[in-house]
Coordinates of C-alpha atoms in Angstrom, one line a residue:
M1 CA 42.5 161.1 72.3
D2 CA 44.2 163.2 74.9
S3 CA 45.1 160.0 76.8
V4 CA 47.0 158.7 73.8
T5 CA 48.8 162.0 73.0
E6 CA 50.1 162.5 76.5
P7 CA 52.4 159.4 76.5
K8 CA 53.8 160.3 73.1
Q9 CA 54.7 163.8 74.3
Q10 CA 56.4 162.3 77.4
N11 CA 58.4 159.9 75.1
M12 CA 59.5 162.8 72.9
Q13 CA 60.6 164.8 75.9
T14 CA 62.6 161.8 77.1
I15 CA 64.3 161.4 73.7
V16 CA 65.1 165.1 73.5
I17 CA 66.6 165.1 77.0
S18 CA 68.7 162.0 76.2
L19 CA 70.0 163.5 73.0
I20 CA 70.9 166.8 74.8
T21 CA 72.6 164.9 77.6
G22 CA 74.5 162.7 75.2
F23 CA 75.6 165.7 73.2
F24 CA 77.0 167.4 76.3
I25 CA 78.8 164.2 77.4
W26 CA 80.3 163.9 73.9
I27 CA 81.5 167.6 74.1
L28 CA 83.0 167.0 77.6
F29 CA 84.7 163.8 76.4
T30 CA 86.2 165.5 73.4
F31 CA 87.3 168.4 75.4
F32 CA 89.2 166.4 78.0
Q33 CA 90.6 164.0 75.4
K34 CA 92.0 167.0 73.6
K35 CA 93.4 168.4 76.8
G36 CA 95.1 165.1 77.6
E37 CA 96.6 165.0 74.1
E38 CA 97.8 168.6 74.5
K39 CA 99.3 167.8 78.0
E40 CA 101.1 164.7 76.6
E41 CA 102.4 166.7 73.7
H42 CA 103.5 169.5 76.1
N43 CA 105.3 167.0 78.3
Q44 CA 107.0 165.5 75.3
N45 CA 108.1 169.0 74.2
I46 CA 109.4 169.8 77.7
E47 CA 111.4 166.5 77.7
K48 CA 112.7 167.3 74.2
D49 CA 113.6 170.8 75.2
K50 CA 115.5 169.5 78.2
T51 CA 117.3 166.9 76.1
D52 CA 118.1 169.6 73.5
T53 CA 119.3 172.0 76.2
V54 CA 121.5 169.3 77.7
K55 CA 123.1 168.7 74.3
E56 CA 123.4 172.5 73.7
H57 CA 125.1 173.0 77.0
T58 CA 127.6 170.2 76.3
K59 CA 128.2 171.7 72.8
K60 CA 128.6 175.2 74.1
T61 CA 130.9 174.2 76.9
F62 CA 133.7 173.3 74.5
K63 CA 132.9 175.4 71.4
H64 CA 136.2 177.3 71.7
A65 CA 138.0 175.1 69.3
K66 CA 137.4 173.0 66.2
F67 CA 138.5 169.5 66.5
T68 CA 138.6 166.5 64.1
K69 CA 138.2 163.1 65.8
K70 CA 140.7 160.4 65.1
A71 CA 139.6 156.8 65.4
S72 CA 143.0 155.6 66.3
V73 CA 143.1 157.6 69.5
S74 CA 140.6 155.3 71.1
N75 CA 143.4 152.7 71.3
F76 CA 145.7 155.2 73.1
S77 CA 148.7 153.7 74.9
H78 CA 151.8 155.0 76.6
S79 CA 154.5 153.6 78.8
L80 CA 153.4 156.0 81.6
L81 CA 149.7 155.2 81.3
S82 CA 148.6 153.5 84.5
V83 CA 145.0 152.7 83.5
T84 CA 142.1 153.9 81.5
L85 CA 138.9 154.2 83.5
K86 CA 135.8 153.2 81.5
G87 CA 132.1 153.2 82.4
H88 CA 130.5 156.5 81.3
S89 CA 128.3 156.4 78.2
G90 CA 128.7 160.1 77.5
K91 CA 131.4 162.7 77.5
V92 CA 133.2 163.1 80.9
L93 CA 133.1 166.8 81.7
G94 CA 134.8 167.1 85.2
L95 CA 137.1 165.4 87.6
D96 CA 137.9 165.9 91.3
V97 CA 139.6 164.0 94.1
S98 CA 138.7 163.9 97.8
I99 CA 141.0 165.4 100.4
N100 CA 141.4 162.1 102.2
G101 CA 142.8 160.6 99.0
K102 CA 140.3 157.8 98.7
Y103 CA 138.0 158.8 96.0
M104 CA 137.9 160.4 92.5
A105 CA 134.7 161.7 91.1
S106 CA 134.0 162.0 87.3
S107 CA 130.9 163.9 86.1
S108 CA 129.4 163.2 82.6
D109 CA 126.7 164.3 80.3
D110 CA 125.2 160.8 80.6
R111 CA 123.4 162.1 83.7
S112 CA 125.7 160.4 86.2
V113 CA 128.6 161.0 88.5
R114 CA 130.9 158.0 89.1
L115 CA 133.0 157.6 92.3
W116 CA 136.2 155.7 91.8
S117 CA 138.5 154.2 94.5
V118 CA 141.9 155.7 94.0
K119 CA 143.7 152.7 95.5
D120 CA 141.8 150.4 93.0
F121 CA 142.9 152.4 89.9
G122 CA 145.0 149.4 89.0
A123 CA 141.9 147.1 89.1
G124 CA 140.4 149.0 86.2
N125 CA 136.7 150.0 86.2
K126 CA 135.4 149.5 89.8
C127 CA 133.1 152.4 90.6
V128 CA 129.8 153.6 92.1
R129 CA 127.3 155.2 89.8
V130 CA 125.3 158.2 91.2
N131 CA 122.4 159.2 89.0
V132 CA 121.7 162.9 88.4
E133 CA 117.9 163.0 87.7
F134 CA 116.6 165.1 84.7
D135 CA 119.9 166.9 84.3
H136 CA 123.7 166.3 84.1
A137 CA 126.6 167.6 86.2
R138 CA 129.2 169.7 84.5
F139 CA 131.4 169.3 87.6
A140 CA 131.6 167.5 91.0
R141 CA 133.5 168.8 94.0
F142 CA 134.1 166.9 97.3
S143 CA 133.5 168.5 100.7
P144 CA 136.5 169.1 103.1
D145 CA 135.6 166.1 105.2
S146 CA 135.1 163.9 102.1
R147 CA 131.7 162.8 103.3
A148 CA 129.7 164.5 100.5
F149 CA 130.1 166.2 97.1
I150 CA 128.3 168.8 95.2
A151 CA 127.3 168.6 91.6
G152 CA 126.9 171.7 89.4
L153 CA 123.8 171.1 87.2
A154 CA 124.1 172.2 83.6
V155 CA 120.4 172.8 82.7
E156 CA 119.0 174.1 86.0
N157 CA 122.2 176.0 86.8
T158 CA 122.0 175.0 90.4
V159 CA 124.0 172.9 92.9
R160 CA 122.9 169.5 94.2
V161 CA 124.5 168.0 97.2
F162 CA 125.1 164.3 97.7
K163 CA 126.0 162.6 100.9
L164 CA 128.4 159.6 100.9
G165 CA 127.5 156.5 103.0
K166 CA 127.9 152.8 103.2
N167 CA 125.4 149.9 103.1
N168 CA 125.5 147.1 105.6
D169 CA 127.6 145.1 103.1
G170 CA 130.2 147.9 103.0
V171 CA 129.3 149.2 99.5
T172 CA 129.6 153.0 99.1
T173 CA 126.3 154.7 98.3
C174 CA 125.2 158.3 97.7
I175 CA 121.9 160.1 98.4
P176 CA 120.8 163.7 97.6
I177 CA 120.5 165.9 100.6
E178 CA 119.3 169.4 101.3
G179 CA 122.0 171.9 102.2
D180 CA 125.4 173.1 101.3
F181 CA 128.9 173.4 102.7
V182 CA 131.9 175.6 102.3
K183 CA 135.3 174.3 101.4
Y184 CA 137.8 175.5 104.0
N185 CA 140.4 176.7 101.5
Q186 CA 142.0 180.1 102.1
F187 CA 141.3 181.5 98.7
V188 CA 139.0 181.5 95.7
A189 CA 139.9 183.1 92.4
S190 CA 138.6 183.9 88.9
C191 CA 140.0 184.7 85.5
G192 CA 138.4 186.0 82.4
W193 CA 139.2 188.2 79.4
T194 CA 141.7 190.2 81.4
P195 CA 145.5 189.4 81.9
D196 CA 145.0 189.3 85.7
V197 CA 143.7 186.7 88.1
K198 CA 141.6 188.1 90.9
V199 CA 141.9 186.3 94.3
W200 CA 139.6 186.7 97.3
A201 CA 140.1 185.4 100.8
V202 CA 137.3 183.4 102.5
N203 CA 137.2 184.4 106.1
F204 CA 135.8 182.5 109.1
T205 CA 135.3 183.1 112.8
R206 CA 137.3 181.3 115.4
S207 CA 134.4 178.9 115.9
G208 CA 134.6 178.0 112.2
E209 CA 131.6 179.9 111.0
Y210 CA 131.6 181.8 107.7
K211 CA 132.3 185.5 108.2
D212 CA 132.8 187.2 104.8
V213 CA 134.9 187.4 101.6
T214 CA 137.5 190.1 101.1
R215 CA 139.7 191.0 98.1
A216 CA 143.2 189.5 98.8
F217 CA 145.4 190.3 95.8
E218 CA 145.8 189.9 92.0
L219 CA 148.2 187.9 90.0
K220 CA 149.6 190.2 87.3
G221 CA 152.2 189.9 84.6
H222 CA 150.5 188.3 81.5
T223 CA 149.9 190.5 78.5
T224 CA 146.5 189.1 77.5
T225 CA 143.7 186.7 78.6
V226 CA 144.5 184.1 81.3
W227 CA 143.3 180.8 80.1
S228 CA 143.4 178.9 83.4
F229 CA 145.0 178.8 86.9
D230 CA 145.4 176.3 89.7
F231 CA 146.4 176.2 93.4
N232 CA 148.6 173.7 95.2
N233 CA 147.2 171.8 98.2
D234 CA 147.6 174.5 100.8
S235 CA 147.1 177.5 98.5
T236 CA 150.6 178.8 99.1
R237 CA 151.5 178.4 95.4
M238 CA 149.6 179.3 92.2
V239 CA 150.3 178.8 88.5
T240 CA 148.7 180.5 85.5
V241 CA 148.7 180.0 81.7
S242 CA 147.8 182.6 79.2
K243 CA 147.0 183.2 75.5
D244 CA 150.3 185.0 75.4
G245 CA 152.0 181.6 75.4
S246 CA 153.5 181.9 78.9
W247 CA 153.1 180.3 82.3
R248 CA 153.8 182.0 85.6
F249 CA 154.4 180.4 89.0
Y250 CA 153.7 182.5 92.1
D251 CA 154.3 182.3 95.9
T252 CA 150.9 183.2 97.3
G253 CA 151.7 182.4 101.0
V254 CA 151.9 186.1 101.8
E255 CA 150.5 188.4 104.4
Y256 CA 147.9 190.0 102.1
E257 CA 146.2 191.6 105.1
K258 CA 149.2 193.9 105.4
G259 CA 149.2 194.7 101.7
Q260 CA 151.9 192.2 100.7
E261 CA 151.8 191.1 97.1
P262 CA 152.5 187.6 95.7
Y263 CA 156.0 186.8 94.5
L264 CA 156.8 185.6 91.0
L265 CA 159.0 182.6 91.4
H266 CA 159.3 181.3 87.8
T267 CA 158.0 182.1 84.4
G268 CA 158.5 180.7 80.9
E269 CA 157.0 179.9 77.5
F270 CA 155.2 176.7 76.7
H271 CA 154.4 174.9 73.4
I272 CA 152.0 172.0 72.7
S273 CA 151.9 170.0 69.5
D274 CA 149.2 170.8 67.0
C275 CA 147.8 173.6 69.2
S276 CA 147.5 177.4 68.7
I277 CA 148.0 178.7 72.3
D278 CA 146.5 182.1 71.4
K279 CA 143.3 180.5 70.1
D280 CA 142.9 177.0 71.7
F281 CA 141.8 176.9 75.3
C282 CA 144.4 175.5 77.7
I283 CA 143.8 173.9 81.1
V284 CA 146.6 174.0 83.8
A285 CA 147.0 171.7 86.8
L286 CA 149.5 172.1 89.7
S287 CA 150.6 169.2 91.7
P288 CA 149.7 169.2 95.5
D289 CA 153.4 169.8 96.4
A290 CA 153.8 172.5 93.7
R291 CA 156.7 170.7 92.0
V292 CA 155.0 169.8 88.8
V293 CA 152.7 171.5 86.2
A294 CA 150.6 169.8 83.6
V295 CA 149.0 171.8 80.8
A296 CA 146.3 170.4 78.4
C297 CA 145.4 171.9 75.0
M298 CA 143.1 170.2 72.5
N299 CA 143.8 166.5 73.2
N300 CA 147.5 166.8 74.1
I301 CA 149.2 167.2 77.5
I302 CA 152.7 168.5 78.5
V303 CA 154.2 168.0 81.9
F304 CA 157.1 170.2 83.2
S305 CA 158.9 171.2 86.4
T306 CA 158.1 174.5 88.2
A307 CA 161.8 174.8 89.1
S308 CA 163.3 174.6 85.7
G309 CA 160.4 174.8 83.3
Q310 CA 161.8 171.9 81.3
V311 CA 159.2 169.6 79.7
E312 CA 159.6 166.1 81.0
V313 CA 157.0 164.4 78.7
E314 CA 154.3 165.2 76.2
F315 CA 151.2 162.9 75.8
K316 CA 149.8 163.2 72.3
E317 CA 146.3 162.5 71.2
V318 CA 145.2 161.3 74.6
H319 CA 141.5 161.5 73.9
T320 CA 139.3 161.4 70.9
E321 CA 137.9 164.8 71.8
I322 CA 139.0 168.0 73.4
I323 CA 140.3 167.5 77.0
T324 CA 137.7 168.8 79.5
A325 CA 139.5 168.3 82.8
L326 CA 143.0 167.8 84.1
I327 CA 144.0 167.2 87.7
F328 CA 146.5 165.5 90.0
D329 CA 145.5 163.1 92.7
I330 CA 145.9 164.3 96.3
A331 CA 149.1 162.4 96.8
G332 CA 150.6 163.7 93.5
R333 CA 151.2 160.1 92.2
Y334 CA 148.9 160.4 89.2
I335 CA 147.9 162.9 86.5
L336 CA 144.2 162.4 85.4
S337 CA 142.5 163.7 82.3
S338 CA 139.1 163.4 80.6
G339 CA 138.0 164.3 77.1
D340 CA 135.7 161.6 75.8
K341 CA 133.9 158.7 77.6
H342 CA 137.1 157.7 79.3
V343 CA 139.4 158.9 82.1
R344 CA 143.2 158.5 81.5
V345 CA 145.4 157.9 84.6
F346 CA 149.1 158.6 84.1
H347 CA 152.0 158.0 86.5
N348 CA 153.5 161.3 87.7
V349 CA 157.1 160.3 87.0
L350 CA 158.4 163.9 87.1
G351 CA 156.9 164.2 90.6
Y352 CA 159.1 161.4 91.9
K353 CA 162.2 162.8 90.1
E354 CA 161.7 166.3 91.5
T355 CA 161.2 164.9 95.0
I356 CA 164.4 163.0 94.7
R357 CA 166.3 166.0 93.4
E358 CA 165.1 168.4 96.2
L359 CA 165.8 165.9 98.9
E360 CA 169.3 165.2 97.6
E361 CA 170.0 168.9 97.6
K362 CA 168.9 169.1 101.2
I363 CA 171.1 166.2 102.2
R364 CA 174.4 167.5 100.8
P365 CA 175.2 170.1 103.6
I366 CA 173.9 167.9 106.4
P367 CA 176.5 165.9 108.4
S368 CA 176.5 162.2 107.7
A369 CA 175.8 161.2 111.3
S370 CA 172.7 163.4 111.5
S371 CA 169.3 161.8 112.1
V372 CA 167.8 164.4 109.7
R373 CA 170.1 163.2 106.9
E374 CA 169.1 159.6 107.7
R375 CA 165.4 160.5 107.5
Y376 CA 165.9 162.4 104.2
Q377 CA 167.9 159.5 102.8
K378 CA 165.1 157.1 103.6
Q379 CA 162.6 159.3 101.7
V380 CA 165.0 159.3 98.7
D381 CA 165.3 155.5 98.8
E382 CA 161.5 155.1 98.9
A383 CA 161.0 157.6 96.0
K384 CA 163.6 155.8 93.9
K385 CA 162.0 152.4 94.6
S386 CA 158.6 153.7 93.5
L387 CA 160.1 155.3 90.4
N388 CA 162.0 152.2 89.4
A389 CA 158.8 150.1 89.8
I390 CA 157.0 152.4 87.4
L391 CA 159.8 152.4 84.9
K392 CA 160.3 148.7 85.4
I393 CA 164.0 149.2 86.4
K394 CA 165.4 146.5 88.7

């Protein structure tokens, strides 16, 4: 009897152990399955939060004005429009040109920066796409040697550096690199809710190493908030626009170390169609030679001379959305703007006219047999030839 009972007891023990083991395996399986689902849901939430944050950043960046889209603007045309650059699938937020005059960079909320060849503007939409992983660039800025650019990331609020290179087939490429560089301009400046623009000097040692930043001077004269400012190519001139409806043009090539203040060269009022200057944000751009100013408000642009303040042209309804960036190319031949998915490239006709006017004024007192007069006259003839080609005058 005992011999029969003993195997039964062993079988029962085996069954109980199997049930307990199976139960624990089921608990562990359920636990890790739930953890996996929670992790997946967490990742999805993170990705959603990032996407929402990107959208929110883009929305907040230009929340300063209400704007109603007009479908007809997508077919914008103008006699001075050189080309419309297409390629971005999202809003273009920033523009910059390289010092060597070869490239223009456009940053967009489609998580890319595109590099355009300035000499190929006439060819249309040839560009190199640089992906900005898991974020988007609110702006891109070229290095002084034009061999790299930095991208200011919207979500991470950091700077990413990209190095420019070329493949064996000669195609331009970009790769992210670790590091940073300083642009060797003389000044940096800022404006905000005050009527002044504060300017600092970036100082370097004789060997070219960064030394420090010191307060240089302030641009004063406006009665309320300064909307925007810009430098010319060598930082010897600056222009500002304000909510008070005025623009001011300064000589900043002064000995600030000795306490010398900038000189006000010209000032005047400006008006832009369908815009309230005291409410709608304005962007100003100064040509590299400081002869021409462009001001954008909403989706309109005016262009005027720094010498006279007279408006040469107004481009209306340039983009389907508010203009986000306005610049000149390094040679001063073009005015570029962004505001939707496109970049508009305009001929800077006023730049040619102002160049011709200034050169002809210099020529008048010079004797006719002078080599200097001959050199100036050659420059005048070249400028007139370029201007006539744009205006299609034979």
